[in-house]
Short mmCIF file of C-alpha atoms and ligand atoms in Angstrom, two decimals:
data_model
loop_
_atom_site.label_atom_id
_atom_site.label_comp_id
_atom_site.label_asym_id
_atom_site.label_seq_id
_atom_site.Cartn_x
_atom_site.Cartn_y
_atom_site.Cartn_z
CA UNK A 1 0.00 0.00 0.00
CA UNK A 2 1.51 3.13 -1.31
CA UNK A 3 0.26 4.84 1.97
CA UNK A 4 2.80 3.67 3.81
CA UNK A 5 6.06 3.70 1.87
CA UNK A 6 5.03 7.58 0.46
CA UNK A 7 5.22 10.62 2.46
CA UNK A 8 2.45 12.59 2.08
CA UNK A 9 1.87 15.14 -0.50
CA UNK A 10 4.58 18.56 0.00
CA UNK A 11 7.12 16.77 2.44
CA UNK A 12 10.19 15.54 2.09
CA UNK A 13 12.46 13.37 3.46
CA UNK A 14 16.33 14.85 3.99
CA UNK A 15 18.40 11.50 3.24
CA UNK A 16 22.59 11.78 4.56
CA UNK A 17 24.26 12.93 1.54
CA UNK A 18 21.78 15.60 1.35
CA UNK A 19 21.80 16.82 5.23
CA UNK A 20 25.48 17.32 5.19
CA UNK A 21 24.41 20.26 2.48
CA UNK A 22 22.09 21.74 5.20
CA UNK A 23 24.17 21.20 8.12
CA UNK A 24 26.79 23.22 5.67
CA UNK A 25 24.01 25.93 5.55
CA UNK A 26 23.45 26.38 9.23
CA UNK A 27 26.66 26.62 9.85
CA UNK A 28 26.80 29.79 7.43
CA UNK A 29 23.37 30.94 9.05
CA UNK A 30 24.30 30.50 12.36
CA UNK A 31 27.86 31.51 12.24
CA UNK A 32 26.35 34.86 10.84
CA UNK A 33 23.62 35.41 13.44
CA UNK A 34 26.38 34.58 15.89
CA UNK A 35 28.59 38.13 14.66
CA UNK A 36 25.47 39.79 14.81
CA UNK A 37 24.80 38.77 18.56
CA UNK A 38 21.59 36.76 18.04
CA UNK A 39 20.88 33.98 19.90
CA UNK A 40 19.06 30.42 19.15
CA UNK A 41 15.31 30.06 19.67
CA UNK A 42 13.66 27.09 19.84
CA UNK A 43 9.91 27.35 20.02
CA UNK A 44 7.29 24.77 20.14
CA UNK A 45 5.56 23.02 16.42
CA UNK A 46 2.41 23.88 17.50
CA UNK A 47 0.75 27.29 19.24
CA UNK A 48 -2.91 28.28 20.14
CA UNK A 49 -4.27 29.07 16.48
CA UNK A 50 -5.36 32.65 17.79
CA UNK A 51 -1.75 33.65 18.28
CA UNK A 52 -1.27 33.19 14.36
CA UNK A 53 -4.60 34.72 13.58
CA UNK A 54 -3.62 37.35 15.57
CA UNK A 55 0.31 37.84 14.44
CA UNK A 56 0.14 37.22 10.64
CA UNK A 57 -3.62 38.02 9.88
CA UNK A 58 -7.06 36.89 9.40
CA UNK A 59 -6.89 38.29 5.68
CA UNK A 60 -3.46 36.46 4.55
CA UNK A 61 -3.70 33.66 2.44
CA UNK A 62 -1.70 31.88 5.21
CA UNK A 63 -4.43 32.27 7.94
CA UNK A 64 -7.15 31.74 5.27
CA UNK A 65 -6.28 29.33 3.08
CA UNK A 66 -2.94 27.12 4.29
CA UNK A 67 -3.08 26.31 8.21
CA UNK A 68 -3.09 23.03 8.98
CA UNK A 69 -5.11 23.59 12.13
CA UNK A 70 -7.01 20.69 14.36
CA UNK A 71 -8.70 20.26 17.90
CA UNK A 72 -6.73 18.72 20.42
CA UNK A 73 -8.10 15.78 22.37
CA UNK A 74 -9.12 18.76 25.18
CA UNK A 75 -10.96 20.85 22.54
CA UNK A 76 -8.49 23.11 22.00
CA UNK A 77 -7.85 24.77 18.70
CA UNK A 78 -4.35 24.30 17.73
CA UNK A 79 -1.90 24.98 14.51
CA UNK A 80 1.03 23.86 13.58
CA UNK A 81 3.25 26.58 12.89
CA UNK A 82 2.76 28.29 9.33
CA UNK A 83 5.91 30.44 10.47
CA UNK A 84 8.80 31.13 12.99
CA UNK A 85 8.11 35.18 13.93
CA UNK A 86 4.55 34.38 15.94
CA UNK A 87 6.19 31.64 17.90
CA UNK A 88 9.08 33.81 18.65
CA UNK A 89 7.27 37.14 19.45
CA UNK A 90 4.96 35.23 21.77
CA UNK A 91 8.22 33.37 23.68
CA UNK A 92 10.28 36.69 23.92
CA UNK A 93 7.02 38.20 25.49
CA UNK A 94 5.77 35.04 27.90
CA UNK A 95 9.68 34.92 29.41
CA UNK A 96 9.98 38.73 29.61
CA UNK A 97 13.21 38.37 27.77
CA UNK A 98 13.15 41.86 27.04
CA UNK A 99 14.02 42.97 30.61
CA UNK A 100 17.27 41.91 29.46
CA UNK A 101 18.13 44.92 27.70
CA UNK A 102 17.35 45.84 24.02
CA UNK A 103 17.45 45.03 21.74
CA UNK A 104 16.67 41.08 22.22
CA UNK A 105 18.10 39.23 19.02
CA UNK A 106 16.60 35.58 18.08
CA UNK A 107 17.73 33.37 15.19
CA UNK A 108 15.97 30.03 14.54
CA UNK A 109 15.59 27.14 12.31
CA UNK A 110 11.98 25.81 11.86
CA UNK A 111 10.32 23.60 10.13
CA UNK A 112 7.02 25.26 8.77
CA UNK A 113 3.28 23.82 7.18
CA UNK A 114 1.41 25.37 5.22
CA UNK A 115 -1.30 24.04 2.57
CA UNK A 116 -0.30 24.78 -0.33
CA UNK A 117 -0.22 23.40 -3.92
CA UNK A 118 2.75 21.34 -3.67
CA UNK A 119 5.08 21.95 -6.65
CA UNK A 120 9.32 22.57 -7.34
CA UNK A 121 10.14 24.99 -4.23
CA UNK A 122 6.53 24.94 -3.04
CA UNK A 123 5.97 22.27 0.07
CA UNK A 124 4.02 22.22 2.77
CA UNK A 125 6.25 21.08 5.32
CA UNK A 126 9.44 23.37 4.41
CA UNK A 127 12.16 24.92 6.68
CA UNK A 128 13.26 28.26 7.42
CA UNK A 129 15.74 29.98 8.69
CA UNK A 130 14.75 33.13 10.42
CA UNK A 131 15.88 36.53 12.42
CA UNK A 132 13.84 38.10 14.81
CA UNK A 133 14.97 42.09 16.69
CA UNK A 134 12.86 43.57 19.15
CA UNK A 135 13.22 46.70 20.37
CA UNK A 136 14.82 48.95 17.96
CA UNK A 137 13.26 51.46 15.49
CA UNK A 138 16.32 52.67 14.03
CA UNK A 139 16.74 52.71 10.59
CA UNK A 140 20.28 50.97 11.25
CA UNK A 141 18.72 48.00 12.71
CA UNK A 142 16.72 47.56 9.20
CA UNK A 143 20.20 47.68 7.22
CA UNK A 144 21.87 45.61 9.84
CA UNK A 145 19.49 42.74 9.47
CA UNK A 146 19.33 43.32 5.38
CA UNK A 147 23.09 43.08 5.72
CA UNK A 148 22.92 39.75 7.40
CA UNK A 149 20.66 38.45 4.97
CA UNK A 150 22.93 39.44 1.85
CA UNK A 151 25.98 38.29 3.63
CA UNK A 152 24.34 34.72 4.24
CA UNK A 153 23.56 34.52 0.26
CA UNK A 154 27.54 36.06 -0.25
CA UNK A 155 28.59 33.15 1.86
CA UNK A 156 27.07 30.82 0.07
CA UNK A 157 28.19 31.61 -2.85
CA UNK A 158 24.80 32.15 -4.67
CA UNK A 159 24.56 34.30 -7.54
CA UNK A 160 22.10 36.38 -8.89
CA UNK A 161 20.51 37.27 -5.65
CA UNK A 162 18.83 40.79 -6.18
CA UNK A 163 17.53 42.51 -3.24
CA UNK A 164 13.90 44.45 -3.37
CA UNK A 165 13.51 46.89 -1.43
CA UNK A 166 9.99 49.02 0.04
CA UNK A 167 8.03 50.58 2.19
CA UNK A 168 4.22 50.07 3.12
CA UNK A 169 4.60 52.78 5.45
CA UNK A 170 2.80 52.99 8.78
CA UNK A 171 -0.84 52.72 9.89
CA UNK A 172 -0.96 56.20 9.22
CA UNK A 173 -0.04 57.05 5.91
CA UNK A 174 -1.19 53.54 4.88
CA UNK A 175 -4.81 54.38 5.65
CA UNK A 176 -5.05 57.04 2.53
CA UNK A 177 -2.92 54.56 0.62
CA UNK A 178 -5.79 52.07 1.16
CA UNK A 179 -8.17 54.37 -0.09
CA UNK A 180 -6.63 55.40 -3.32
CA UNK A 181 -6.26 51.33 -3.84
CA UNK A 182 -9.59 50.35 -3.51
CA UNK A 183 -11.06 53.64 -5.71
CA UNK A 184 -8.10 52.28 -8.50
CA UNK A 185 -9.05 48.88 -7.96
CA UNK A 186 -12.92 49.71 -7.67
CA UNK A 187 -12.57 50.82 -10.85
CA UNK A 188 -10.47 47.31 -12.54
CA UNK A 189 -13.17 44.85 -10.21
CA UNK A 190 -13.85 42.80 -13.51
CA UNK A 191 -10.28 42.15 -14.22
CA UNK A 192 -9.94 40.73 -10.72
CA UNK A 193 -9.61 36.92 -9.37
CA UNK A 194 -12.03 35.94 -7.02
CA UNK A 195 -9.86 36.18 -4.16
CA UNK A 196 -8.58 39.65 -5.33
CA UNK A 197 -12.33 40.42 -5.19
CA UNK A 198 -12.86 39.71 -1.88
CA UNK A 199 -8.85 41.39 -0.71
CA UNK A 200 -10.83 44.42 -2.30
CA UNK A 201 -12.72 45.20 0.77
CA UNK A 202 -10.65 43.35 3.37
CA UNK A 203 -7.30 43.92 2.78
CA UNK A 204 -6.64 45.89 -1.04
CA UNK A 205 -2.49 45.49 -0.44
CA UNK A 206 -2.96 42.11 -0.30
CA UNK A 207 -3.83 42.63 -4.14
CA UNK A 208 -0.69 43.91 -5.33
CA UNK A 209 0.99 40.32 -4.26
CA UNK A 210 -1.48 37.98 -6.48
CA UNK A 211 0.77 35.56 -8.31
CA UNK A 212 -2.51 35.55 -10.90
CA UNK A 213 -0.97 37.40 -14.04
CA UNK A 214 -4.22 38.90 -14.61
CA UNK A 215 -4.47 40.64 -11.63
CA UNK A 216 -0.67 40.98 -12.03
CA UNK A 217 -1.26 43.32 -15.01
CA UNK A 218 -4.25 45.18 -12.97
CA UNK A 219 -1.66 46.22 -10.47
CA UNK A 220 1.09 47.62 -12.40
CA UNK A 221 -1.14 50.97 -13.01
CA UNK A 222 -1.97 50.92 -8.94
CA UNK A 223 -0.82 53.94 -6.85
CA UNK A 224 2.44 53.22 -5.54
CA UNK A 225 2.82 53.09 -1.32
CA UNK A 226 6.11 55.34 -1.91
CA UNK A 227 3.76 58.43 -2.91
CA UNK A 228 1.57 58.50 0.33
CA UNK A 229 4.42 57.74 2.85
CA UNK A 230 4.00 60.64 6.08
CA UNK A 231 7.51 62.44 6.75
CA UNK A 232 8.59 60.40 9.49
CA UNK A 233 8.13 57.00 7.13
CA UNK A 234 9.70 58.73 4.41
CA UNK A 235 13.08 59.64 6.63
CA UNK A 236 12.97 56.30 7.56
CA UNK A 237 13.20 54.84 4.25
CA UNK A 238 15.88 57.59 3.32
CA UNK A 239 18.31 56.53 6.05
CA UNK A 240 17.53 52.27 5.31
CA UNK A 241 18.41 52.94 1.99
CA UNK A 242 21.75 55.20 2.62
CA UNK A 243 22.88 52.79 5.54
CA UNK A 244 22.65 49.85 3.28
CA UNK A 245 24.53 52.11 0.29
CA UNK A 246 27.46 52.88 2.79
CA UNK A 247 27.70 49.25 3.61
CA UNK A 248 27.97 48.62 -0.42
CA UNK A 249 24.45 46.39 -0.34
CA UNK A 250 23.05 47.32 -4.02
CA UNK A 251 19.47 47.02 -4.18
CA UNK A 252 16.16 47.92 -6.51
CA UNK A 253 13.28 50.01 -5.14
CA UNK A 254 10.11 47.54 -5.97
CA UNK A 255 6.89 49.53 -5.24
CA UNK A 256 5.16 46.03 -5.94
CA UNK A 257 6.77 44.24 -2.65
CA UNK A 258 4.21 43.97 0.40
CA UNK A 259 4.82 40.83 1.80
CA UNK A 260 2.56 38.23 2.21
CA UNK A 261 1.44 38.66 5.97
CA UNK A 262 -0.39 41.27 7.77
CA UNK A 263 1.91 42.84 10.28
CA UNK A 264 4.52 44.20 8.28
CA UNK A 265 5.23 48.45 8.54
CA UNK A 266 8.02 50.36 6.88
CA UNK A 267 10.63 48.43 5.37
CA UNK A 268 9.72 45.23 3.38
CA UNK A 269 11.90 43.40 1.43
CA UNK A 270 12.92 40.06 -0.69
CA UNK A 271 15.52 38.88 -2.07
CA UNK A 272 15.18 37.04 -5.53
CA UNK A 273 16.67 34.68 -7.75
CA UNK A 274 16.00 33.15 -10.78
CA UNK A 275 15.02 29.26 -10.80
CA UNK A 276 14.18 27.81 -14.23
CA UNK A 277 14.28 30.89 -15.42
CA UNK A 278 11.40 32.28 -13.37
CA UNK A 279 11.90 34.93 -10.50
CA UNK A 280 11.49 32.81 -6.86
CA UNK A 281 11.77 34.43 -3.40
CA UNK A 282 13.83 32.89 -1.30
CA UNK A 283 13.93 35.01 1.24
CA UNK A 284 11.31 38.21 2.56
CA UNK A 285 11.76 40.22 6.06
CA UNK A 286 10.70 43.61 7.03
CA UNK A 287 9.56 45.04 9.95
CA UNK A 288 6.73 44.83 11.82
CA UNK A 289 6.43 47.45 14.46
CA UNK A 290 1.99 46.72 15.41
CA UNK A 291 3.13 42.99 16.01
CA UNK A 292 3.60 43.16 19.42
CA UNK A 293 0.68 45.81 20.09
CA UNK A 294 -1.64 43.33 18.55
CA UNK A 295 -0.47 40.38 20.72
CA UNK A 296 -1.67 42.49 23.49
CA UNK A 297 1.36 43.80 24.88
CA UNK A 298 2.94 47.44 25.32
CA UNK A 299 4.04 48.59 21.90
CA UNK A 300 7.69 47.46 20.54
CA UNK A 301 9.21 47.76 17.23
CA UNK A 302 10.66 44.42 15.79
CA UNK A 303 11.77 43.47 12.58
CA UNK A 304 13.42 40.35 10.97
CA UNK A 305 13.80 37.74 7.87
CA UNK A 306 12.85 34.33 6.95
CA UNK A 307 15.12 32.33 4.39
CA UNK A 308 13.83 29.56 2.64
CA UNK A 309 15.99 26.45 3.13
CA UNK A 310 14.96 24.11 0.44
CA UNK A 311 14.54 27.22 -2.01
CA UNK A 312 18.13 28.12 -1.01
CA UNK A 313 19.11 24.49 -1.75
CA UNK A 314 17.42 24.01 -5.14
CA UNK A 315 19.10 27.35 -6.51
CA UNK A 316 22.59 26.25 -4.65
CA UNK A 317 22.15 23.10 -6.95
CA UNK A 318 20.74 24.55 -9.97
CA UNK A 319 23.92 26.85 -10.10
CA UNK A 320 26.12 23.57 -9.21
CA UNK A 321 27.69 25.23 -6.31
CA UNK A 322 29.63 22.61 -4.72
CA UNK A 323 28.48 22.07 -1.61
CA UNK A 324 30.37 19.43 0.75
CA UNK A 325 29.50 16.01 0.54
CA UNK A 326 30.12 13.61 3.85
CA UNK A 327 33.37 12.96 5.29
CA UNK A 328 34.41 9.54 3.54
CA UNK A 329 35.79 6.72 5.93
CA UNK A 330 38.93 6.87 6.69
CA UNK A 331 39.98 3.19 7.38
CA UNK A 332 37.56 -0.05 6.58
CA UNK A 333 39.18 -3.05 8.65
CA UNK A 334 38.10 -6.57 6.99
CA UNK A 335 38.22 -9.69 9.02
CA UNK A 336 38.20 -13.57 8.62
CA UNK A 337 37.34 -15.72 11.38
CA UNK A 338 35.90 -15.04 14.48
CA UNK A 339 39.47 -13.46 16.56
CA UNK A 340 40.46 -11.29 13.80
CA UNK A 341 36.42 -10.12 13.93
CA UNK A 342 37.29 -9.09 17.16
CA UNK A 343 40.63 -7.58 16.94
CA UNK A 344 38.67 -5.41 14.06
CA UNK A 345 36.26 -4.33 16.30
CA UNK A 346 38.60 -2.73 19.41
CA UNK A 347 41.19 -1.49 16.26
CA UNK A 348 37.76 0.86 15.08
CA UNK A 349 37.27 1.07 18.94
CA UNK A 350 40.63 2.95 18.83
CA UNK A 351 40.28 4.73 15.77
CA UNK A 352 36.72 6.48 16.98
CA UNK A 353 37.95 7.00 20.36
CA UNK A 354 40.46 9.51 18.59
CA UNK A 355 37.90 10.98 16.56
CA UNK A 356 38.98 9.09 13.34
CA UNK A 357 35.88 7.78 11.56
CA UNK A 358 36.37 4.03 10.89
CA UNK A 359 33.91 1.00 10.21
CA UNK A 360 34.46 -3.32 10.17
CA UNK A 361 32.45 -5.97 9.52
CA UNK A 362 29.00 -6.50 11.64
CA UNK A 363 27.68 -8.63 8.99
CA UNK A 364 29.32 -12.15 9.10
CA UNK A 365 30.16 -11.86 5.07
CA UNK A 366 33.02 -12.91 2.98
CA UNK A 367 36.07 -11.06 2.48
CA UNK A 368 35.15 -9.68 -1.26
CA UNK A 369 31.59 -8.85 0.23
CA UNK A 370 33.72 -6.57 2.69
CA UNK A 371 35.95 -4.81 0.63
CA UNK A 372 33.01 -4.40 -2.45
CA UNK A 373 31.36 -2.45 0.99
CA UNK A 374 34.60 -0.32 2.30
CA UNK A 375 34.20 0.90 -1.79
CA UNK A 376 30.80 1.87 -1.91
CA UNK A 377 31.70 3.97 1.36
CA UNK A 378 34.76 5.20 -0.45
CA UNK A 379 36.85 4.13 2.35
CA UNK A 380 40.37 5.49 1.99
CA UNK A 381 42.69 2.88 3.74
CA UNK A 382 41.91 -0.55 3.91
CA UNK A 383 43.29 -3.20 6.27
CA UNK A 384 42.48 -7.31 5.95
CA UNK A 385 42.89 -9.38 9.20
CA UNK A 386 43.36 -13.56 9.89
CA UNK A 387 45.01 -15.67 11.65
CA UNK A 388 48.81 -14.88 9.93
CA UNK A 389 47.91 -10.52 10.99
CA UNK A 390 47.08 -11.54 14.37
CA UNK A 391 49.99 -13.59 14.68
CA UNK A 392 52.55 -11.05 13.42
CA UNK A 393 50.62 -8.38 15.31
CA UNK A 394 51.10 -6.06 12.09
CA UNK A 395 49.05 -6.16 8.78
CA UNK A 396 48.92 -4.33 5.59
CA UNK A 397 47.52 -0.85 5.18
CA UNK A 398 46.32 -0.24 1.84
CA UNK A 399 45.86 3.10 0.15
CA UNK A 400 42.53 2.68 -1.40
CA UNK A 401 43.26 5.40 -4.24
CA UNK A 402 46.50 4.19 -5.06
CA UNK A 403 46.84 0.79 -4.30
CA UNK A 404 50.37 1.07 -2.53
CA UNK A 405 50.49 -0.87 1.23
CA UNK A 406 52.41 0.09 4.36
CA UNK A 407 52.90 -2.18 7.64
CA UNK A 408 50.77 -0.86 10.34
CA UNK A 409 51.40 -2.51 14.48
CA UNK A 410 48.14 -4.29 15.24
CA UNK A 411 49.49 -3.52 19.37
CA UNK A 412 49.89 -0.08 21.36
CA UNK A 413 51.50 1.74 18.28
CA UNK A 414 48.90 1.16 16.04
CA UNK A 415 46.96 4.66 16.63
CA UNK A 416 50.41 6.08 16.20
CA UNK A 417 51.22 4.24 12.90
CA UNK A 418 48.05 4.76 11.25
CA UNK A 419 48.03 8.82 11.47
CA UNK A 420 52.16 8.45 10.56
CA UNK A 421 50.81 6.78 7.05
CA UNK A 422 47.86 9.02 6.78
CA UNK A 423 49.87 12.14 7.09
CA UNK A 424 52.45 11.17 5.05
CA UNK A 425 50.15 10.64 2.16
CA UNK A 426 48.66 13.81 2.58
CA UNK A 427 52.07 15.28 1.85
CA UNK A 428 52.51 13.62 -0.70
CA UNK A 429 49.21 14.95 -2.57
CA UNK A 430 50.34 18.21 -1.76
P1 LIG B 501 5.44 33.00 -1.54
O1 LIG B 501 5.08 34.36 -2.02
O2 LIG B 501 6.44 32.29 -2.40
O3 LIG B 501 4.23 32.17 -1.21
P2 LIG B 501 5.58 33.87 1.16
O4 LIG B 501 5.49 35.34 1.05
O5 LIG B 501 4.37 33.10 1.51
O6 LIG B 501 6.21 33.24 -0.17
P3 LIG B 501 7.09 33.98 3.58
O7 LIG B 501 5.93 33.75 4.43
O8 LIG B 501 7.67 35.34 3.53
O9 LIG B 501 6.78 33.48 2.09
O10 LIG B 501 8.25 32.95 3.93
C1 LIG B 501 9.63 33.28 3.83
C2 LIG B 501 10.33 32.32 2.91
O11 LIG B 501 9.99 30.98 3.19
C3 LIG B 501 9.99 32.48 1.45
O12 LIG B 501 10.74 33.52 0.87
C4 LIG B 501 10.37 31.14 0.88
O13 LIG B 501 11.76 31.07 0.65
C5 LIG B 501 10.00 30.21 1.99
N1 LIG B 501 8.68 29.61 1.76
C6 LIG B 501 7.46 30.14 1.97
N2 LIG B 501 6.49 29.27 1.67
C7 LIG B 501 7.11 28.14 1.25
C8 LIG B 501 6.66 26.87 0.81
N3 LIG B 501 5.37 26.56 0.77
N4 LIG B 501 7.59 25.94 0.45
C9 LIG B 501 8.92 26.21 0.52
N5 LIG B 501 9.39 27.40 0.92
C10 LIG B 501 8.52 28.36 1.29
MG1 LIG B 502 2.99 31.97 0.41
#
């Protein structure tokens, strides 16, 4: 039965050779965080399905259309986490974490559902990599986190990455903004998708991020956000933008960008790249200064990012930027007969005591079973032990790659002996 030997629809399983490529990734991510003086947050799959109503909107597509939400065995209404910045906000805010000084810096790695039409860099169990700042409303703290961002992507050696920049402005200036879009888009109603229709009352920003190309075309004549920005908005935006010039971060003005969920003020941005020759997102951040308000607390500004981990991945491999596989095995000892078996066994004993990584036989087979195994893990030494090895107490080391052997002590100097070889070898390739 298929059912149980297929994952459902939108996941995916992360097999070794590929998780070496993401533990290569959040080591980038994390080492960059680090410089910045965030810290790991670790927050819970699910939450209380008001605190994502709440935080990223009742009129998002994410809150209407993709939650995978359920009642609990108590009757409570829970959802797994559509993204990492409601599960964050609400942890900073239960643990008081801001008493600590500001501002409080998160970083996290989540895994994320949302119901979506599966499809190439579409899932519905994905991962993200996220930042989170509270407590700062300084136009720095935007370019410091767009900064961390682009230096992730320089890292990584990704190319292509543009960054698109804008600003939706604050409740403010956003409520004329609002009006002008729904008169413009009053006028265009027959043009519209269904959902755009309904957006039209609700929420009329939401329009200008349909992915329909109908309404796509609609909202290229809309009024642009950057024209209704209030002075203080507008400053704002000024110093973003010549922070992130004097740190050499080029970027494009898109009037277009307004991010996909509710809470966003001010700065929004995304940084895109082209897979299969069509513009993806693979990663969007802004900030979000109501976020907090509307959880119920005293006001704070806060801003961050989410990457996209298996976006990042598929563009990482579409480029065929070499990313690391695993460490091969450094020594494979083969045995015959039940002493030797042994003897294997405490030699690998030594070898992973000392941090060296090693495997032997566990499965009883023949000696060409063995070494047709220490070459499909592309062991690089090779030694065979009987009776005549465990005798001499010394055996044959062979170079894998070249074929050439060296006598290596089966006693006390055999730790010793093995990294004399090793090394030697890797002089030699030098
Ligand atoms: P999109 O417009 O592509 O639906 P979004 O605006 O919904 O994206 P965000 O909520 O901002 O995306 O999430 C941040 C990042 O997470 C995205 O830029 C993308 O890299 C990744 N992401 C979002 N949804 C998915 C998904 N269903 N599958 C894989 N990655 C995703
Ligand atoms: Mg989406």
């Amino acid at each position: 039965m298929a059912i149980l030997t297929q994952a459902p629809r939108g996941t995916e399983d992360i097999l070794p050779e590929e998780s070496v490529q993401w533990q290569v990734l959040e080591e980038v991510m994390r080492g960059e965080a680090s410089l910045h003086g965030f810290g790991e947050i670790r927050t819970p799959v699910f939450e209380h399905t008001e605190l994502f109503q709440r935080s990223v909107g009742d009129t998002t597509d994410v809150v209407q259309k993709e939650m995978y939400t359920f009642l609990d065995k108590g009757g409570r209404s829970i959802t797994l986490r559509p993204e990492g910045t409601a599960g964050a906000a609400r942890a900073m805010l239960e643990h008081g974490v801001y008493n600590g000084g500001l501002p409080v810096k998160f970083y996290y790695f989540t895994s994320c559902y949302r119901y979506e039409k599966a499809q190439k860099g579409r899932l519905r169990e994905f991962h993200q990599f996220g930042a989170e700042m509270y407590g700062s409303a300084a136009p720095l703290a935007d370019a410091e986190v767009i900064l961390m961002a682009r230096s992730i992507f320089d890292r990584t050696g990704l190319s292509g990455v543009s960054l698109e920049l804008n600003s939706i402005g604050c409740p403010e200036c956003r409520a004329k903004y609002t009006e002008a879009l729904k008169a413009y888009f009053g006028e265009h109603r027959e043009e519209l998708c269904s959902t755009c229709l309904d957006r039209l009352d609700r929420n009329p920003m939401r329009i200008l991020d349909c992915k329909s190309p109908e309404c796509g075309r609609v909202a290229a004549g809309a009024p642009r956000m950057l024209d209704y920005l209030c002075d203080d908005c507008k400053a704002h935006f000024e110093s973003v933008k010549e922070a992130l010039t004097a740190a050499g971060v080029e970027y494009t003005v898109n009037p277009s960008i307004v991010r996909g969920l509710d809470y966003y003020t001010r700065t929004v941005f995304e940084f895109v790249c082209e897979l299969d020759g069509k513009p993806i997102t693979v990663c969007g951040g802004g900030r979000y200064d109501g976020l907090i308000e509307e959880l119920g607390c005293q006001p704070m500004p806060a801003l961050g990012f989410a990457l996209g981990m298996e976006r990042l991945l598929l563009l990482l491999r579409q480029q065929n930027i070499e990313l690391p596989s695993e460490e091969p095995c450094e020594l494979f000892i083969a045995s015959l007969g039940a002493p030797a078996k042994m003897a294997a066994f405490r030699l690998c004993d030594t070898l992973w005591k000392s941090g060296v990584k090693a495997a032997c036989d566990v499965n009883d087979r023949g000696l060409k079973a063995q070494m047709k195994y220490a070459d499909k893990i592309g062991a690089k030494y090779s030694i065979v032990l009987g009776d005549d090895e465990l005798a001499a107490g010394k055996a044959d080391m062979k170079n894998m790659e070249t074929g050439e052997k060296k006598k290596i002590s089966l006693g006390e100097n055999f730790l010793d002996d093995f990294l004399t070889i090793t090394t030697m070898d890797e002089d030699l390739s030098f």
